[in-house]
C-alpha atoms as a PDB file:
ATOM      1  CA  MET A   1      12.058 -82.351  29.437  1.00  0.00           C
ATOM      2  CA  PHE A   2      12.628 -81.480  25.802  1.00  0.00           C
ATOM      3  CA  PHE A   3      10.973 -78.861  23.654  1.00  0.00           C
ATOM      4  CA  LYS A   4       9.137 -79.690  20.508  1.00  0.00           C
ATOM      5  CA  ARG A   5      11.369 -77.886  18.029  1.00  0.00           C
ATOM      6  CA  LYS A   6       9.965 -76.162  14.975  1.00  0.00           C
ATOM      7  CA  PRO A   7      11.785 -75.727  11.644  1.00  0.00           C
ATOM      8  CA  ILE A   8      13.868 -72.553  11.389  1.00  0.00           C
ATOM      9  CA  THR A   9      11.366 -69.753  11.009  1.00  0.00           C
ATOM     10  CA  LEU A  10      10.857 -66.084  11.803  1.00  0.00           C
ATOM     11  CA  CYS A  11      10.420 -65.193  15.467  1.00  0.00           C
ATOM     12  CA  ARG A  12       7.438 -62.911  15.913  1.00  0.00           C
ATOM     13  CA  ALA A  13       9.149 -61.119  18.819  1.00  0.00           C
ATOM     14  CA  CYS A  14      12.623 -60.306  17.446  1.00  0.00           C
ATOM     15  CA  ARG A  15      11.895 -60.848  13.732  1.00  0.00           C
ATOM     16  CA  GLU A  16      14.959 -63.015  13.285  1.00  0.00           C
ATOM     17  CA  ASN A  17      15.173 -66.599  12.015  1.00  0.00           C
ATOM     18  CA  ALA A  18      15.475 -69.156  14.789  1.00  0.00           C
ATOM     19  CA  LYS A  19      14.673 -72.721  15.802  1.00  0.00           C
ATOM     20  CA  LEU A  20      11.591 -71.848  17.811  1.00  0.00           C
ATOM     21  CA  ALA A  21      10.384 -74.255  20.491  1.00  0.00           C
ATOM     22  CA  VAL A  22       6.906 -75.002  21.825  1.00  0.00           C
ATOM     23  CA  VAL A  23       6.941 -74.601  25.625  1.00  0.00           C
ATOM     24  CA  GLY A  24       3.408 -76.002  25.896  1.00  0.00           C
ATOM     25  CA  LYS A  25      -0.296 -75.391  25.501  1.00  0.00           C
ATOM     26  CA  VAL A  26      -2.196 -72.816  27.576  1.00  0.00           C
ATOM     27  CA  SER A  27      -5.885 -71.968  27.834  1.00  0.00           C
ATOM     28  CA  PRO A  28      -7.606 -68.571  28.132  1.00  0.00           C
ATOM     29  CA  THR A  29      -7.559 -67.183  31.655  1.00  0.00           C
ATOM     30  CA  HIS A  30      -9.968 -64.350  30.817  1.00  0.00           C
ATOM     31  CA  PRO A  31     -13.596 -64.895  29.809  1.00  0.00           C
ATOM     32  CA  GLY A  32     -14.501 -63.685  26.359  1.00  0.00           C
ATOM     33  CA  PRO A  33     -15.490 -64.663  22.843  1.00  0.00           C
ATOM     34  CA  PHE A  34     -11.904 -64.942  21.593  1.00  0.00           C
ATOM     35  CA  HIS A  35     -11.076 -66.138  18.101  1.00  0.00           C
ATOM     36  CA  THR A  36      -9.643 -69.390  19.497  1.00  0.00           C
ATOM     37  CA  SER A  37      -9.298 -71.232  22.786  1.00  0.00           C
ATOM     38  CA  GLU A  38      -6.141 -73.072  21.696  1.00  0.00           C
ATOM     39  CA  PHE A  39      -2.895 -71.223  22.430  1.00  0.00           C
ATOM     40  CA  GLU A  40       0.748 -72.220  22.828  1.00  0.00           C
ATOM     41  CA  LEU A  41       3.731 -70.548  24.428  1.00  0.00           C
ATOM     42  CA  ILE A  42       6.699 -70.321  22.053  1.00  0.00           C
ATOM     43  CA  HIS A  43      10.323 -69.770  23.097  1.00  0.00           C
ATOM     44  CA  CYS A  44      12.871 -68.117  20.809  1.00  0.00           C
ATOM     45  CA  PRO A  45      16.527 -68.951  21.556  1.00  0.00           C
ATOM     46  CA  ARG A  46      17.730 -65.926  19.575  1.00  0.00           C
ATOM     47  CA  CYS A  47      16.051 -63.333  21.802  1.00  0.00           C
ATOM     48  CA  ASP A  48      15.192 -65.577  24.804  1.00  0.00           C
ATOM     49  CA  SER A  49      11.589 -64.366  24.810  1.00  0.00           C
ATOM     50  CA  VAL A  50       8.415 -66.405  25.253  1.00  0.00           C
ATOM     51  CA  TYR A  51       5.321 -65.445  23.313  1.00  0.00           C
ATOM     52  CA  LEU A  52       1.722 -66.505  22.813  1.00  0.00           C
ATOM     53  CA  SER A  53       0.717 -68.184  19.575  1.00  0.00           C
ATOM     54  CA  PRO A  54      -1.501 -67.370  17.876  1.00  0.00           C
ATOM     55  CA  ALA A  55      -1.482 -63.696  18.806  1.00  0.00           C
ATOM     56  CA  PRO A  56      -4.804 -62.126  19.832  1.00  0.00           C
ATOM     57  CA  THR A  57      -6.749 -60.483  17.027  1.00  0.00           C
ATOM     58  CA  ASP A  58      -7.987 -56.888  16.962  1.00  0.00           C
ATOM     59  CA  ASP A  59     -11.403 -58.159  18.061  1.00  0.00           C
ATOM     60  CA  ASP A  60      -9.812 -60.057  20.969  1.00  0.00           C
ATOM     61  CA  LEU A  61      -8.012 -56.892  22.073  1.00  0.00           C
ATOM     62  CA  ARG A  62     -11.219 -54.894  21.867  1.00  0.00           C
ATOM     63  CA  VAL A  63     -12.936 -57.389  24.190  1.00  0.00           C
ATOM     64  CA  LEU A  64     -10.046 -57.224  26.652  1.00  0.00           C
ATOM     65  CA  TYR A  65      -9.465 -53.473  26.828  1.00  0.00           C
ATOM     66  CA  GLU A  66     -12.402 -51.539  25.466  1.00  0.00           C
ATOM     67  CA  GLU A  67     -15.342 -53.745  26.426  1.00  0.00           C
ATOM     68  CA  SER A  68     -14.309 -54.717  29.959  1.00  0.00           C
ATOM     69  CA  VAL A  69     -13.608 -53.003  33.286  1.00  0.00           C
ATOM     70  CA  GLN A  70      -9.934 -53.328  34.245  1.00  0.00           C
ATOM     71  CA  PHE A  71      -9.262 -51.121  37.269  1.00  0.00           C
ATOM     72  CA  ALA A  72     -12.221 -51.478  39.624  1.00  0.00           C
ATOM     73  CA  ASP A  73     -10.953 -53.859  42.318  1.00  0.00           C
ATOM     74  CA  ASP A  74      -9.014 -53.141  45.514  1.00  0.00           C
ATOM     75  CA  HIS A  75      -5.721 -53.986  43.843  1.00  0.00           C
ATOM     76  CA  TYR A  76      -5.883 -50.533  42.237  1.00  0.00           C
ATOM     77  CA  THR A  77      -8.113 -48.528  44.572  1.00  0.00           C
ATOM     78  CA  SER A  78      -7.524 -49.355  48.250  1.00  0.00           C
ATOM     79  CA  GLU A  79      -5.595 -46.668  50.126  1.00  0.00           C
ATOM     80  CA  GLU A  80      -2.920 -49.138  51.227  1.00  0.00           C
ATOM     81  CA  GLN A  81      -2.375 -50.473  47.718  1.00  0.00           C
ATOM     82  CA  VAL A  82      -2.314 -47.016  46.158  1.00  0.00           C
ATOM     83  CA  GLU A  83       0.375 -45.958  48.624  1.00  0.00           C
ATOM     84  CA  ARG A  84       2.437 -49.103  47.930  1.00  0.00           C
ATOM     85  CA  ILE A  85       2.223 -48.501  44.180  1.00  0.00           C
ATOM     86  CA  LEU A  86       3.145 -44.849  44.495  1.00  0.00           C
ATOM     87  CA  ASP A  87       6.000 -45.606  46.864  1.00  0.00           C
ATOM     88  CA  TYR A  88       7.502 -47.910  44.232  1.00  0.00           C
ATOM     89  CA  TYR A  89       7.139 -45.438  41.364  1.00  0.00           C
ATOM     90  CA  ARG A  90       8.380 -42.486  43.411  1.00  0.00           C
ATOM     91  CA  GLY A  91      11.451 -44.567  44.237  1.00  0.00           C
ATOM     92  CA  ALA A  92      11.935 -45.474  40.577  1.00  0.00           C
ATOM     93  CA  VAL A  93      11.715 -41.830  39.490  1.00  0.00           C
ATOM     94  CA  ARG A  94      14.281 -40.883  42.109  1.00  0.00           C
ATOM     95  CA  HIS A  95      16.724 -43.811  41.998  1.00  0.00           C
ATOM     96  CA  ARG A  96      16.735 -44.207  38.204  1.00  0.00           C
ATOM     97  CA  ARG A  97      17.010 -40.437  37.714  1.00  0.00           C
ATOM     98  CA  LEU A  98      14.148 -40.493  35.255  1.00  0.00           C
ATOM     99  CA  LEU A  99      13.490 -36.737  35.348  1.00  0.00           C
ATOM    100  CA  PRO A 100      16.298 -34.524  34.009  1.00  0.00           C
ATOM    101  CA  GLY A 101      15.293 -31.380  35.901  1.00  0.00           C
ATOM    102  CA  SER A 102      12.507 -28.842  36.184  1.00  0.00           C
ATOM    103  CA  GLN A 103       9.873 -28.415  33.467  1.00  0.00           C
ATOM    104  CA  ALA A 104      10.309 -32.032  32.312  1.00  0.00           C
ATOM    105  CA  ARG A 105       7.821 -33.432  29.792  1.00  0.00           C
ATOM    106  CA  VAL A 106       6.422 -36.862  30.708  1.00  0.00           C
ATOM    107  CA  LEU A 107       4.493 -39.227  28.418  1.00  0.00           C
ATOM    108  CA  GLU A 108       2.770 -42.261  29.951  1.00  0.00           C
ATOM    109  CA  VAL A 109       1.704 -44.898  27.397  1.00  0.00           C
ATOM    110  CA  GLY A 110      -1.136 -47.287  28.296  1.00  0.00           C
ATOM    111  CA  ALA A 111      -1.536 -45.166  31.375  1.00  0.00           C
ATOM    112  CA  GLY A 112      -4.527 -46.547  33.269  1.00  0.00           C
ATOM    113  CA  TYR A 113      -4.304 -44.730  36.603  1.00  0.00           C
ATOM    114  CA  ALA A 114      -1.133 -42.958  35.374  1.00  0.00           C
ATOM    115  CA  TRP A 115       1.038 -43.872  38.346  1.00  0.00           C
ATOM    116  CA  VAL A 116       4.273 -42.650  36.752  1.00  0.00           C
ATOM    117  CA  SER A 117       2.685 -39.287  35.959  1.00  0.00           C
ATOM    118  CA  ARG A 118       1.544 -38.996  39.566  1.00  0.00           C
ATOM    119  CA  ALA A 119       4.942 -40.010  40.945  1.00  0.00           C
ATOM    120  CA  SER A 120       6.621 -37.532  38.591  1.00  0.00           C
ATOM    121  CA  LYS A 121       4.349 -34.716  39.782  1.00  0.00           C
ATOM    122  CA  ASP A 122       5.100 -35.687  43.389  1.00  0.00           C
ATOM    123  CA  SER A 123       8.812 -35.480  42.601  1.00  0.00           C
ATOM    124  CA  ASP A 124       8.599 -32.196  40.689  1.00  0.00           C
ATOM    125  CA  SER A 125       5.324 -30.336  40.348  1.00  0.00           C
ATOM    126  CA  SER A 126       6.727 -28.314  37.423  1.00  0.00           C
ATOM    127  CA  CYS A 127       6.744 -31.317  35.074  1.00  0.00           C
ATOM    128  CA  HIS A 128       4.071 -31.551  32.375  1.00  0.00           C
ATOM    129  CA  THR A 129       2.324 -34.927  32.162  1.00  0.00           C
ATOM    130  CA  VAL A 130       0.566 -36.465  29.164  1.00  0.00           C
ATOM    131  CA  ALA A 131      -1.194 -39.811  29.561  1.00  0.00           C
ATOM    132  CA  GLN A 132      -2.471 -42.037  26.750  1.00  0.00           C
ATOM    133  CA  ASP A 133      -4.715 -45.089  26.871  1.00  0.00           C
ATOM    134  CA  VAL A 134      -7.047 -46.830  24.421  1.00  0.00           C
ATOM    135  CA  SER A 135      -9.598 -47.060  27.255  1.00  0.00           C
ATOM    136  CA  GLY A 136     -11.206 -44.049  28.884  1.00  0.00           C
ATOM    137  CA  GLU A 137     -11.919 -45.917  32.124  1.00  0.00           C
ATOM    138  CA  CYS A 138      -9.476 -43.831  34.204  1.00  0.00           C
ATOM    139  CA  ALA A 139      -9.415 -40.616  32.178  1.00  0.00           C
ATOM    140  CA  GLU A 140     -11.568 -38.628  34.614  1.00  0.00           C
ATOM    141  CA  LYS A 141      -9.902 -40.040  37.730  1.00  0.00           C
ATOM    142  CA  CYS A 142      -6.358 -38.720  37.265  1.00  0.00           C
ATOM    143  CA  ASP A 143      -6.308 -35.014  38.083  1.00  0.00           C
ATOM    144  CA  TRP A 144      -2.498 -35.150  38.322  1.00  0.00           C
ATOM    145  CA  VAL A 145      -2.387 -35.618  34.528  1.00  0.00           C
ATOM    146  CA  ASP A 146      -2.243 -32.393  32.531  1.00  0.00           C
ATOM    147  CA  GLN A 147      -3.555 -34.069  29.372  1.00  0.00           C
ATOM    148  CA  TYR A 148      -5.239 -37.489  29.225  1.00  0.00           C
ATOM    149  CA  HIS A 149      -5.671 -38.739  25.660  1.00  0.00           C
ATOM    150  CA  VAL A 150      -8.054 -41.625  24.944  1.00  0.00           C
ATOM    151  CA  GLY A 151      -7.037 -43.371  21.725  1.00  0.00           C
ATOM    152  CA  SER A 152      -4.002 -45.032  20.204  1.00  0.00           C
ATOM    153  CA  LEU A 153      -0.615 -43.331  20.563  1.00  0.00           C
ATOM    154  CA  ASP A 154      -0.532 -42.378  16.891  1.00  0.00           C
ATOM    155  CA  THR A 155      -3.694 -40.285  17.393  1.00  0.00           C
ATOM    156  CA  LEU A 156      -2.129 -38.194  20.185  1.00  0.00           C
ATOM    157  CA  PRO A 157      -2.337 -34.657  18.763  1.00  0.00           C
ATOM    158  CA  THR A 158       1.063 -33.300  19.683  1.00  0.00           C
ATOM    159  CA  ASP A 159       4.469 -32.994  18.060  1.00  0.00           C
ATOM    160  CA  GLU A 160       6.259 -32.244  21.334  1.00  0.00           C
ATOM    161  CA  LYS A 161       9.279 -34.234  22.445  1.00  0.00           C
ATOM    162  CA  PHE A 162       9.430 -35.797  25.892  1.00  0.00           C
ATOM    163  CA  ASP A 163      12.153 -36.195  28.497  1.00  0.00           C
ATOM    164  CA  LEU A 164      10.556 -39.332  29.924  1.00  0.00           C
ATOM    165  CA  ALA A 165       8.132 -41.912  28.584  1.00  0.00           C
ATOM    166  CA  SER A 166       6.827 -44.928  30.454  1.00  0.00           C
ATOM    167  CA  MET A 167       5.093 -48.234  29.812  1.00  0.00           C
ATOM    168  CA  THR A 168       4.309 -49.919  33.130  1.00  0.00           C
ATOM    169  CA  HIS A 169       2.850 -53.395  32.630  1.00  0.00           C
ATOM    170  CA  VAL A 170       1.886 -52.443  29.083  1.00  0.00           C
ATOM    171  CA  ILE A 171       4.453 -53.841  26.646  1.00  0.00           C
ATOM    172  CA  GLU A 172       3.467 -57.448  27.368  1.00  0.00           C
ATOM    173  CA  HIS A 173      -0.005 -56.678  25.972  1.00  0.00           C
ATOM    174  CA  LEU A 174       1.224 -55.518  22.565  1.00  0.00           C
ATOM    175  CA  VAL A 175       1.074 -57.658  19.443  1.00  0.00           C
ATOM    176  CA  ASP A 176       3.777 -55.510  17.806  1.00  0.00           C
ATOM    177  CA  PRO A 177       5.966 -54.266  20.679  1.00  0.00           C
ATOM    178  CA  GLU A 178       8.839 -53.240  18.405  1.00  0.00           C
ATOM    179  CA  ALA A 179       6.581 -50.846  16.507  1.00  0.00           C
ATOM    180  CA  MET A 180       5.619 -49.240  19.829  1.00  0.00           C
ATOM    181  CA  LEU A 181       9.281 -48.857  20.831  1.00  0.00           C
ATOM    182  CA  GLY A 182       9.883 -47.043  17.556  1.00  0.00           C
ATOM    183  CA  ALA A 183       6.847 -44.808  18.006  1.00  0.00           C
ATOM    184  CA  ILE A 184       7.920 -43.841  21.519  1.00  0.00           C
ATOM    185  CA  SER A 185      11.543 -43.303  20.539  1.00  0.00           C
ATOM    186  CA  ARG A 186      10.454 -40.795  17.909  1.00  0.00           C
ATOM    187  CA  ARG A 187       8.679 -38.818  20.644  1.00  0.00           C
ATOM    188  CA  LEU A 188      11.697 -38.721  22.985  1.00  0.00           C
ATOM    189  CA  LYS A 189      14.243 -35.953  23.134  1.00  0.00           C
ATOM    190  CA  PRO A 190      17.881 -36.973  22.550  1.00  0.00           C
ATOM    191  CA  GLY A 191      18.946 -38.442  25.877  1.00  0.00           C
ATOM    192  CA  GLY A 192      15.306 -39.000  26.872  1.00  0.00           C
ATOM    193  CA  LYS A 193      14.428 -42.163  28.794  1.00  0.00           C
ATOM    194  CA  LEU A 194      11.799 -44.877  28.512  1.00  0.00           C
ATOM    195  CA  PHE A 195      10.881 -46.629  31.773  1.00  0.00           C
ATOM    196  CA  VAL A 196       9.358 -50.109  31.416  1.00  0.00           C
ATOM    197  CA  THR A 197       8.025 -52.666  33.889  1.00  0.00           C
ATOM    198  CA  ALA A 198       6.519 -55.986  32.835  1.00  0.00           C
ATOM    199  CA  PRO A 199       6.182 -59.672  33.711  1.00  0.00           C
ATOM    200  CA  TYR A 200       9.371 -61.659  33.134  1.00  0.00           C
ATOM    201  CA  ARG A 201       8.810 -65.403  33.705  1.00  0.00           C
ATOM    202  CA  PRO A 202       7.980 -67.852  36.528  1.00  0.00           C
ATOM    203  CA  THR A 203      10.540 -67.828  39.335  1.00  0.00           C
ATOM    204  CA  GLY A 204      13.615 -69.779  38.284  1.00  0.00           C
ATOM    205  CA  TRP A 205      12.204 -70.939  34.951  1.00  0.00           C
ATOM    206  CA  LYS A 206      14.705 -71.990  32.282  1.00  0.00           C
ATOM    207  CA  PRO A 207      13.966 -72.890  28.663  1.00  0.00           C
ATOM    208  CA  ASN A 208      14.347 -76.642  29.294  1.00  0.00           C
ATOM    209  CA  MET A 209      11.790 -76.769  32.113  1.00  0.00           C
ATOM    210  CA  GLY A 210       8.604 -76.993  30.071  1.00  0.00           C
ATOM    211  CA  ILE A 211       5.138 -75.620  30.755  1.00  0.00           C
ATOM    212  CA  ASP A 212       4.313 -76.655  34.341  1.00  0.00           C
ATOM    213  CA  ALA A 213       5.703 -73.546  36.057  1.00  0.00           C
ATOM    214  CA  TRP A 214       3.820 -71.297  33.646  1.00  0.00           C
ATOM    215  CA  LYS A 215       0.461 -72.811  34.583  1.00  0.00           C
ATOM    216  CA  ASN A 216       0.928 -71.560  38.167  1.00  0.00           C
ATOM    217  CA  TYR A 217       2.401 -68.199  37.142  1.00  0.00           C
ATOM    218  CA  SER A 218       0.299 -65.294  38.374  1.00  0.00           C
ATOM    219  CA  TYR A 219       1.172 -63.278  35.263  1.00  0.00           C
ATOM    220  CA  LEU A 220      -0.018 -65.901  32.786  1.00  0.00           C
ATOM    221  CA  HIS A 221      -2.930 -63.909  31.358  1.00  0.00           C
ATOM    222  CA  VAL A 222      -4.233 -65.514  28.169  1.00  0.00           C
ATOM    223  CA  PRO A 223      -4.651 -63.954  25.670  1.00  0.00           C
ATOM    224  CA  ALA A 224      -3.926 -60.563  27.298  1.00  0.00           C
ATOM    225  CA  HIS A 225      -0.190 -61.104  27.848  1.00  0.00           C
ATOM    226  CA  VAL A 226       1.280 -61.653  24.417  1.00  0.00           C
ATOM    227  CA  THR A 227       5.040 -61.670  25.075  1.00  0.00           C
ATOM    228  CA  TYR A 228       7.350 -62.265  28.052  1.00  0.00           C
ATOM    229  CA  PHE A 229      10.533 -60.359  27.245  1.00  0.00           C
ATOM    230  CA  SER A 230      14.197 -60.748  28.140  1.00  0.00           C
ATOM    231  CA  ARG A 231      17.166 -58.397  28.454  1.00  0.00           C
ATOM    232  CA  LYS A 232      18.465 -60.017  25.275  1.00  0.00           C
ATOM    233  CA  TRP A 233      15.361 -58.947  23.328  1.00  0.00           C
ATOM    234  CA  PHE A 234      15.794 -55.308  24.305  1.00  0.00           C
ATOM    235  CA  ASP A 235      19.522 -55.418  23.516  1.00  0.00           C
ATOM    236  CA  GLN A 236      18.669 -56.695  20.034  1.00  0.00           C
ATOM    237  CA  VAL A 237      15.653 -54.546  19.215  1.00  0.00           C
ATOM    238  CA  ALA A 238      16.148 -51.183  20.952  1.00  0.00           C
ATOM    239  CA  PRO A 239      19.213 -50.122  18.893  1.00  0.00           C
ATOM    240  CA  ARG A 240      17.121 -50.422  15.727  1.00  0.00           C
ATOM    241  CA  HIS A 241      15.186 -47.424  17.070  1.00  0.00           C
ATOM    242  CA  GLY A 242      18.053 -45.352  18.419  1.00  0.00           C
ATOM    243  CA  MET A 243      17.821 -46.569  22.021  1.00  0.00           C
ATOM    244  CA  GLN A 244      19.997 -48.602  24.351  1.00  0.00           C
ATOM    245  CA  VAL A 245      19.529 -50.387  27.663  1.00  0.00           C
ATOM    246  CA  VAL A 246      20.931 -48.389  30.599  1.00  0.00           C
ATOM    247  CA  HIS A 247      19.232 -50.323  33.409  1.00  0.00           C
ATOM    248  CA  TRP A 248      17.819 -53.860  33.721  1.00  0.00           C
ATOM    249  CA  ASP A 249      16.629 -55.624  36.873  1.00  0.00           C
ATOM    250  CA  ALA A 250      14.740 -58.942  36.664  1.00  0.00           C
ATOM    251  CA  ARG A 251      14.715 -59.613  40.419  1.00  0.00           C
ATOM    252  CA  HIS A 252      11.323 -58.065  41.123  1.00  0.00           C
ATOM    253  CA  GLU A 253       8.690 -60.273  42.749  1.00  0.00           C
ATOM    254  CA  ASP A 254      11.152 -63.156  43.175  1.00  0.00           C
ATOM    255  CA  GLY A 255      12.234 -62.943  39.561  1.00  0.00           C
ATOM    256  CA  GLN A 256       8.728 -62.850  38.132  1.00  0.00           C
ATOM    257  CA  ALA A 257       8.883 -59.251  36.819  1.00  0.00           C
ATOM    258  CA  PHE A 258      11.495 -56.859  35.462  1.00  0.00           C
ATOM    259  CA  GLU A 259      12.304 -53.154  35.463  1.00  0.00           C
ATOM    260  CA  LEU A 260      14.072 -51.546  32.510  1.00  0.00           C
ATOM    261  CA  VAL A 261      15.290 -48.128  31.417  1.00  0.00           C
ATOM    262  CA  LEU A 262      16.084 -47.395  27.779  1.00  0.00           C
ATOM    263  CA  GLN A 263      17.744 -44.161  26.720  1.00  0.00           C
ATOM    264  CA  ARG A 264      17.522 -42.473  23.359  1.00  0.00           C
ATOM    265  CA  ARG A 265      20.941 -41.803  21.926  1.00  0.00           C
ATOM    266  CA  SER A 266      21.990 -38.199  21.523  1.00  0.00           C
END
């Protein structure tokens, strides 16, 4: 199967010129009055990322995140699921050495139920946790968060620097992920870490395989998931904002999701 190649143009993900390829057409998987029902997945060979085109508009994002309920089902609330989630994040905090010591400052971006904040508190109760989300759906449900800010990150009223920041299943939702990396990097202390989890791609998918695997991919959320990233993308983009990859693992969920740690250079 061959891609439909486009003329050399600017990749929206890495902002470099490349011969982009159309993986195939996809339809909305979420109900809503979106600005279009015609989307394509685009692959960039320069950064090996796949992204949705066209990108969702501000109105689309408002429908998805501010005018809908996201965290009400058992996937987020059952006791068994909560324990599974926390067990994973506690392990990540410990095994990836995300906290530098006592009195650590933790910033969770797009926090939802603020699992990383909770796992950090479980690991060291002396850490100070700040959670941010554009939706207030979970703001009153996370008593392990010292400060829960509802609004965009740039409206968070603090100049403090953090030892750890996290985006867990958040970066794929962003229309301008590089801008968010820069904004977070500026809030990290030298040597501070950014922990990221996100969808990767369908199990075993390669750029010459076309669209079929994507249509059965559990993480194909249209238009909510804007970009499916690669290690190559982070290696290209993170250094522009003073960060580097120190951990990458794309084996999660049979290769369908990845875990990443970026570190701000001293």
